[in-house]
Amino acid sequence: MATPNDLQFQEFEEAANLLSADPGAPTLSMSASNDPAATAGTPAAGEDVRLDLSEDEAAQEESSELLGGQKSAGGFWTFEYYQSLFNVDTVQVLDRVKGSLMPLPGRNFVKHYLRNNPDLYGPFWICVTLVFSVAISGNLSTFLSSLGDPSYHHRPQFHRVTIAAVVIFLYAWLVPIGLWAFLTWRQGTERQVGGYSFLETVCVYGYSLFIYIPTSILWIISYEWLRWTLIVVAMVISGSVLVLTFWPVVRDDTRVTAVATVVTIVVLHTLLAIGCKLYFFQTAEHTPPAATIAPPIHPTPITAH
């Protein structure tokens, strides 16, 4: 039978073998120290060990907010509230623009691109760019189509910028407001109907208008078949973003209400595109100059003297 001394020696021998196999392994000394300075910070036996992790938790919470793109903001009357709506970087904006140009079935724009962090930076500048692209391209198209007409005198139509701004910004704000209010009302009436926030609805509509910026520039080419082809392609791409985003919300409603909602969204979107094309890109009609008819020449009678 092994004595306690033999067992203790065997434990030391095993520890020596482990240290020889891994010299860099950390070791922990269990020997008691009589130095009061060494044991001053050591808690007494039976006491709970408590670590102050408040600073680490605060730092971790702050980093998670930064990674998630959400920051706490005050009320809507404060500057910090509106500052948070424009707190996006270039990568996020480009990713959302790419998502609006390539709508795919089963890929919800709100769930895959906004990720509970809607912004107004992208929609605002998309609307501003679209206003100037439509107005300037419309003026340039009118000028090019009437270039060979000697009776045409080009005058810049600056009022088109104002009209484009009113139409586009009213559409980008009033239609989302009406849609959000309707979905909120249906959500209270039908429990199974979901919904998006107001900012998410505005953000989807703003990014869906991006396809019309290159389309309006290509409308300068004065071929009606090309213009109508471009407008159909743009309406299909832009309308698909809206349908694929809002159909999952309204499909659990009654069939009539769901279909009527989607049809209304598509019709209003179509009216905006066709209205901009017909007003800003009218085909110039060349009226030939009126032919000048020379007055008849009456022979002078010769009187005999």
Tab-separated table of C-alpha atoms in Angstrom:
chain	number	residue	atom	x	y	z
A	1	MET	CA	0.000	0.000	0.000
A	2	ALA	CA	1.397	3.396	-1.061
A	3	THR	CA	2.113	5.902	1.668
A	4	PRO	CA	1.007	9.565	1.417
A	5	ASN	CA	4.612	10.572	0.752
A	6	ASP	CA	4.746	8.263	-2.278
A	7	LEU	CA	1.531	9.752	-3.699
A	8	GLN	CA	2.792	13.302	-3.197
A	9	PHE	CA	6.069	12.449	-4.915
A	10	GLN	CA	4.164	10.875	-7.828
A	11	GLU	CA	2.074	14.066	-8.260
A	12	PHE	CA	5.226	16.194	-8.335
A	13	GLU	CA	6.762	13.842	-10.906
A	14	GLU	CA	3.692	14.132	-13.184
A	15	ALA	CA	3.781	17.935	-12.902
A	16	ALA	CA	7.467	17.931	-13.815
A	17	ASN	CA	6.728	15.813	-16.894
A	18	LEU	CA	3.994	18.241	-18.004
A	19	LEU	CA	6.278	21.241	-17.587
A	20	SER	CA	9.037	19.555	-19.553
A	21	ALA	CA	6.583	18.859	-22.396
A	22	ASP	CA	5.274	22.450	-22.424
A	23	PRO	CA	7.765	24.838	-20.786
A	24	GLY	CA	5.624	27.906	-21.617
A	25	ALA	CA	2.542	26.691	-19.818
A	26	PRO	CA	1.331	29.004	-17.026
A	27	THR	CA	1.685	27.742	-13.481
A	28	LEU	CA	-0.232	28.603	-10.344
A	29	SER	CA	1.398	28.491	-6.983
A	30	MET	CA	-0.830	27.224	-4.174
A	31	SER	CA	1.618	27.819	-1.419
A	32	ALA	CA	0.510	30.105	1.348
A	33	SER	CA	2.402	33.316	1.729
A	34	ASN	CA	3.068	34.996	5.008
A	35	ASP	CA	3.756	38.349	3.347
A	36	PRO	CA	0.960	40.719	4.385
A	37	ALA	CA	1.613	42.910	1.330
A	38	ALA	CA	1.020	39.953	-1.005
A	39	THR	CA	-2.207	38.962	0.728
A	40	ALA	CA	-3.569	42.479	1.184
A	41	GLY	CA	-5.633	42.370	-1.997
A	42	THR	CA	-6.709	38.761	-1.593
A	43	PRO	CA	-10.287	38.320	-0.354
A	44	ALA	CA	-10.820	36.340	2.781
A	45	ALA	CA	-12.157	32.835	2.724
A	46	GLY	CA	-15.932	32.670	2.346
A	47	GLU	CA	-16.211	36.090	0.707
A	48	ASP	CA	-17.717	36.462	-2.774
A	49	VAL	CA	-15.450	37.681	-5.519
A	50	ARG	CA	-17.078	40.624	-7.326
A	51	LEU	CA	-15.710	42.173	-10.487
A	52	ASP	CA	-16.673	45.643	-11.652
A	53	LEU	CA	-17.682	45.133	-15.285
A	54	SER	CA	-19.779	48.255	-15.622
A	55	GLU	CA	-17.241	49.988	-17.860
A	56	ASP	CA	-16.809	46.903	-20.053
A	57	GLU	CA	-20.566	46.456	-20.377
A	58	ALA	CA	-21.004	50.099	-21.316
A	59	ALA	CA	-18.270	49.846	-23.941
A	60	GLN	CA	-19.768	46.645	-25.314
A	61	GLU	CA	-23.223	48.210	-25.508
A	62	GLU	CA	-21.844	51.256	-27.291
A	63	SER	CA	-19.982	49.116	-29.815
A	64	SER	CA	-23.094	47.044	-30.488
A	65	GLU	CA	-25.048	50.231	-31.181
A	66	LEU	CA	-22.393	51.378	-33.596
A	67	LEU	CA	-22.331	48.020	-35.376
A	68	GLY	CA	-26.087	47.896	-35.570
A	69	GLY	CA	-26.297	51.415	-36.927
A	70	GLN	CA	-28.685	52.584	-34.222
A	71	LYS	CA	-28.034	55.325	-31.759
A	72	SER	CA	-30.217	56.698	-29.093
A	73	ALA	CA	-31.810	59.983	-30.053
A	74	GLY	CA	-33.999	62.467	-28.275
A	75	GLY	CA	-37.432	63.696	-29.228
A	76	PHE	CA	-38.381	64.745	-32.727
A	77	TRP	CA	-37.943	68.409	-31.760
A	78	THR	CA	-34.220	67.935	-31.082
A	79	PHE	CA	-31.384	68.205	-33.577
A	80	GLU	CA	-29.993	64.813	-32.544
A	81	TYR	CA	-33.171	63.091	-33.714
A	82	TYR	CA	-32.821	64.359	-37.290
A	83	GLN	CA	-29.076	63.869	-37.235
A	84	SER	CA	-29.586	60.149	-36.621
A	85	LEU	CA	-31.704	59.918	-39.788
A	86	PHE	CA	-28.716	60.996	-41.897
A	87	ASN	CA	-26.190	58.842	-40.040
A	88	VAL	CA	-25.273	56.442	-42.862
A	89	ASP	CA	-22.062	55.818	-44.740
A	90	THR	CA	-21.379	55.475	-48.444
A	91	VAL	CA	-21.283	51.685	-48.331
A	92	GLN	CA	-24.794	51.470	-46.884
A	93	VAL	CA	-26.219	53.946	-49.402
A	94	LEU	CA	-24.618	52.156	-52.360
A	95	ASP	CA	-25.849	48.807	-51.085
A	96	ARG	CA	-29.410	50.126	-50.870
A	97	VAL	CA	-29.179	51.716	-54.315
A	98	LYS	CA	-27.982	48.379	-55.705
A	99	GLY	CA	-30.892	46.655	-54.003
A	100	SER	CA	-33.351	49.071	-55.639
A	101	LEU	CA	-31.866	48.345	-59.077
A	102	MET	CA	-31.908	44.546	-58.727
A	103	PRO	CA	-35.134	43.479	-57.005
A	104	LEU	CA	-35.256	39.730	-56.495
A	105	PRO	CA	-38.236	37.597	-55.436
A	106	GLY	CA	-38.043	36.692	-51.788
A	107	ARG	CA	-35.631	39.522	-50.979
A	108	ASN	CA	-37.492	42.134	-48.970
A	109	PHE	CA	-35.934	45.590	-49.262
A	110	VAL	CA	-36.698	46.508	-45.659
A	111	LYS	CA	-35.439	43.251	-44.161
A	112	HIS	CA	-32.334	42.793	-46.322
A	113	TYR	CA	-31.127	46.376	-46.847
A	114	LEU	CA	-32.599	48.713	-44.233
A	115	ARG	CA	-32.221	46.276	-41.305
A	116	ASN	CA	-34.168	48.452	-38.856
A	117	ASN	CA	-31.963	51.435	-39.730
A	118	PRO	CA	-33.859	53.591	-42.261
A	119	ASP	CA	-32.292	56.829	-43.419
A	120	LEU	CA	-33.396	60.001	-45.167
A	121	TYR	CA	-30.000	60.843	-46.638
A	122	GLY	CA	-30.365	58.591	-49.674
A	123	PRO	CA	-34.028	59.390	-50.449
A	124	PHE	CA	-33.454	63.142	-50.101
A	125	TRP	CA	-30.519	63.312	-52.511
A	126	ILE	CA	-32.167	60.879	-54.919
A	127	CYS	CA	-35.201	63.177	-55.128
A	128	VAL	CA	-33.040	66.280	-55.562
A	129	THR	CA	-30.971	64.635	-58.290
A	130	LEU	CA	-34.101	63.390	-60.035
A	131	VAL	CA	-35.618	66.893	-60.023
A	132	PHE	CA	-32.643	68.420	-61.810
A	133	SER	CA	-32.100	65.472	-64.151
A	134	VAL	CA	-35.724	65.557	-65.327
A	135	ALA	CA	-35.842	69.344	-65.738
A	136	ILE	CA	-32.444	69.715	-67.433
A	137	SER	CA	-32.896	66.663	-69.655
A	138	GLY	CA	-36.330	67.914	-70.690
A	139	ASN	CA	-34.946	71.326	-71.700
A	140	LEU	CA	-32.055	69.721	-73.546
A	141	SER	CA	-34.374	67.316	-75.346
A	142	THR	CA	-36.583	70.182	-76.534
A	143	PHE	CA	-33.557	72.091	-77.757
A	144	LEU	CA	-32.103	69.134	-79.688
A	145	SER	CA	-35.398	68.171	-81.295
A	146	SER	CA	-35.884	71.749	-82.582
A	147	LEU	CA	-32.294	72.310	-83.598
A	148	GLY	CA	-32.961	72.379	-87.355
A	149	ASP	CA	-36.012	74.617	-87.174
A	150	PRO	CA	-35.095	78.190	-88.219
A	151	SER	CA	-38.305	79.573	-86.717
A	152	TYR	CA	-37.565	78.112	-83.259
A	153	HIS	CA	-35.995	80.355	-80.648
A	154	HIS	CA	-34.750	78.474	-77.608
A	155	ARG	CA	-35.656	79.916	-74.229
A	156	PRO	CA	-34.631	78.039	-71.056
A	157	GLN	CA	-37.702	76.971	-69.126
A	158	PHE	CA	-36.595	77.325	-65.531
A	159	HIS	CA	-40.125	76.868	-64.240
A	160	ARG	CA	-39.767	73.168	-65.047
A	161	VAL	CA	-37.375	72.803	-62.118
A	162	THR	CA	-40.043	74.105	-59.746
A	163	ILE	CA	-42.725	71.874	-61.219
A	164	ALA	CA	-40.472	68.814	-61.067
A	165	ALA	CA	-39.551	69.553	-57.445
A	166	VAL	CA	-43.190	69.932	-56.378
A	167	VAL	CA	-44.348	66.771	-58.147
A	168	ILE	CA	-41.468	64.511	-57.085
A	169	PHE	CA	-41.259	65.607	-53.443
A	170	LEU	CA	-45.029	65.499	-53.010
A	171	TYR	CA	-45.063	61.988	-54.407
A	172	ALA	CA	-42.101	60.873	-52.281
A	173	TRP	CA	-43.794	62.139	-49.093
A	174	LEU	CA	-47.577	62.157	-49.497
A	175	VAL	CA	-47.907	58.677	-50.994
A	176	PRO	CA	-45.806	57.024	-48.250
A	177	ILE	CA	-47.758	58.941	-45.603
A	178	GLY	CA	-51.054	57.722	-47.025
A	179	LEU	CA	-49.801	54.143	-47.384
A	180	TRP	CA	-48.356	54.075	-43.868
A	181	ALA	CA	-51.576	55.481	-42.392
A	182	PHE	CA	-53.653	52.906	-44.279
A	183	LEU	CA	-51.454	49.986	-43.184
A	184	THR	CA	-51.504	51.226	-39.593
A	185	TRP	CA	-55.299	51.391	-39.677
A	186	ARG	CA	-55.543	47.899	-41.182
A	187	GLN	CA	-53.095	46.629	-38.590
A	188	GLY	CA	-55.475	47.779	-35.871
A	189	THR	CA	-58.472	46.286	-37.664
A	190	GLU	CA	-56.948	43.000	-38.808
A	191	ARG	CA	-54.570	41.560	-36.214
A	192	GLN	CA	-52.719	39.413	-38.747
A	193	VAL	CA	-51.731	42.411	-40.891
A	194	GLY	CA	-48.179	43.618	-40.310
A	195	GLY	CA	-46.639	46.953	-41.117
A	196	TYR	CA	-43.556	49.102	-41.423
A	197	SER	CA	-42.636	52.300	-39.662
A	198	PHE	CA	-43.171	55.652	-41.333
A	199	LEU	CA	-39.441	56.160	-41.951
A	200	GLU	CA	-39.095	52.701	-43.487
A	201	THR	CA	-41.976	53.433	-45.873
A	202	VAL	CA	-40.485	56.778	-46.933
A	203	CYS	CA	-37.058	55.206	-47.325
A	204	VAL	CA	-38.374	52.456	-49.626
A	205	TYR	CA	-40.160	54.967	-51.852
A	206	GLY	CA	-37.108	57.225	-52.010
A	207	TYR	CA	-34.713	54.499	-53.099
A	208	SER	CA	-37.242	53.100	-55.596
A	209	LEU	CA	-37.012	56.381	-57.554
A	210	PHE	CA	-33.291	55.999	-58.272
A	211	ILE	CA	-33.861	54.078	-61.530
A	212	TYR	CA	-35.553	57.156	-63.027
A	213	ILE	CA	-32.350	59.218	-62.827
A	214	PRO	CA	-30.451	57.361	-65.597
A	215	THR	CA	-33.749	56.834	-67.416
A	216	SER	CA	-34.466	60.571	-67.569
A	217	ILE	CA	-30.973	61.209	-68.918
A	218	LEU	CA	-31.496	58.632	-71.679
A	219	TRP	CA	-34.799	60.289	-72.557
A	220	ILE	CA	-32.740	63.008	-74.263
A	221	ILE	CA	-32.474	60.670	-77.245
A	222	SER	CA	-35.378	61.784	-79.428
A	223	TYR	CA	-36.760	58.383	-80.432
A	224	GLU	CA	-40.213	57.775	-79.078
A	225	TRP	CA	-39.954	53.977	-79.238
A	226	LEU	CA	-36.748	54.116	-77.179
A	227	ARG	CA	-38.289	56.461	-74.618
A	228	TRP	CA	-41.321	54.256	-74.093
A	229	THR	CA	-39.123	51.163	-73.865
A	230	LEU	CA	-37.003	52.819	-71.191
A	231	ILE	CA	-40.035	53.960	-69.246
A	232	VAL	CA	-41.510	50.454	-69.240
A	233	VAL	CA	-38.223	48.950	-68.019
A	234	ALA	CA	-37.893	51.601	-65.302
A	235	MET	CA	-41.489	51.098	-64.142
A	236	VAL	CA	-41.028	47.325	-63.941
A	237	ILE	CA	-37.818	47.602	-61.886
A	238	SER	CA	-39.042	50.365	-59.597
A	239	GLY	CA	-42.515	48.891	-59.188
A	240	SER	CA	-41.047	45.493	-58.346
A	241	VAL	CA	-39.194	47.010	-55.387
A	242	LEU	CA	-42.461	48.350	-53.991
A	243	VAL	CA	-44.516	45.227	-54.702
A	244	LEU	CA	-41.929	42.822	-53.252
A	245	THR	CA	-41.647	45.016	-50.156
A	246	PHE	CA	-45.307	45.683	-49.364
A	247	TRP	CA	-46.944	42.488	-50.592
A	248	PRO	CA	-45.721	40.424	-47.589
A	249	VAL	CA	-47.368	43.028	-45.348
A	250	VAL	CA	-50.802	43.097	-47.006
A	251	ARG	CA	-51.125	39.499	-48.214
A	252	ASP	CA	-52.556	38.371	-44.850
A	253	ASP	CA	-55.363	40.916	-45.200
A	254	THR	CA	-58.551	40.182	-47.130
A	255	ARG	CA	-57.920	39.310	-50.753
A	256	VAL	CA	-59.754	42.342	-52.119
A	257	THR	CA	-57.920	44.762	-49.839
A	258	ALA	CA	-54.514	43.226	-50.550
A	259	VAL	CA	-54.938	43.305	-54.333
A	260	ALA	CA	-56.436	46.818	-54.268
A	261	THR	CA	-53.514	48.110	-52.196
A	262	VAL	CA	-50.866	46.683	-54.509
A	263	VAL	CA	-52.708	47.888	-57.618
A	264	THR	CA	-52.958	51.407	-56.158
A	265	ILE	CA	-49.235	51.435	-55.433
A	266	VAL	CA	-48.416	50.369	-59.000
A	267	VAL	CA	-50.896	52.788	-60.616
A	268	LEU	CA	-49.605	55.825	-58.707
A	269	HIS	CA	-46.041	54.864	-59.568
A	270	THR	CA	-46.966	54.499	-63.231
A	271	LEU	CA	-48.742	57.856	-63.302
A	272	LEU	CA	-45.624	59.579	-61.965
A	273	ALA	CA	-43.387	58.078	-64.669
A	274	ILE	CA	-45.797	58.666	-67.575
A	275	GLY	CA	-46.654	62.165	-66.374
A	276	CYS	CA	-42.983	63.191	-66.234
A	277	LYS	CA	-42.397	61.789	-69.709
A	278	LEU	CA	-45.398	63.504	-71.295
A	279	TYR	CA	-44.803	66.892	-69.689
A	280	PHE	CA	-41.027	67.242	-69.738
A	281	PHE	CA	-40.252	65.291	-72.914
A	282	GLN	CA	-42.846	66.385	-75.407
A	283	THR	CA	-42.174	65.700	-79.053
A	284	ALA	CA	-41.646	68.991	-80.799
A	285	GLU	CA	-43.995	69.522	-83.694
A	286	HIS	CA	-42.373	71.358	-86.561
A	287	THR	CA	-44.782	73.606	-88.363
A	288	PRO	CA	-43.598	74.548	-91.815
A	289	PRO	CA	-43.357	78.271	-92.396
A	290	ALA	CA	-46.271	79.778	-94.224
A	291	ALA	CA	-45.616	80.221	-97.911
A	292	THR	CA	-45.412	83.809	-98.961
A	293	ILE	CA	-47.552	84.540	-101.975
A	294	ALA	CA	-46.325	87.329	-104.170
A	295	PRO	CA	-48.944	89.930	-105.024
A	296	PRO	CA	-50.169	89.755	-108.599
A	297	ILE	CA	-48.548	92.093	-111.026
A	298	HIS	CA	-51.055	94.116	-112.987
A	299	PRO	CA	-49.853	95.351	-116.355
A	300	THR	CA	-49.764	99.061	-116.698
A	301	PRO	CA	-52.131	100.170	-119.438
A	302	ILE	CA	-50.535	102.107	-122.274
A	303	THR	CA	-52.431	105.180	-123.227
A	304	ALA	CA	-52.113	106.574	-126.735
A	305	HIS	CA	-51.271	110.198	-127.057
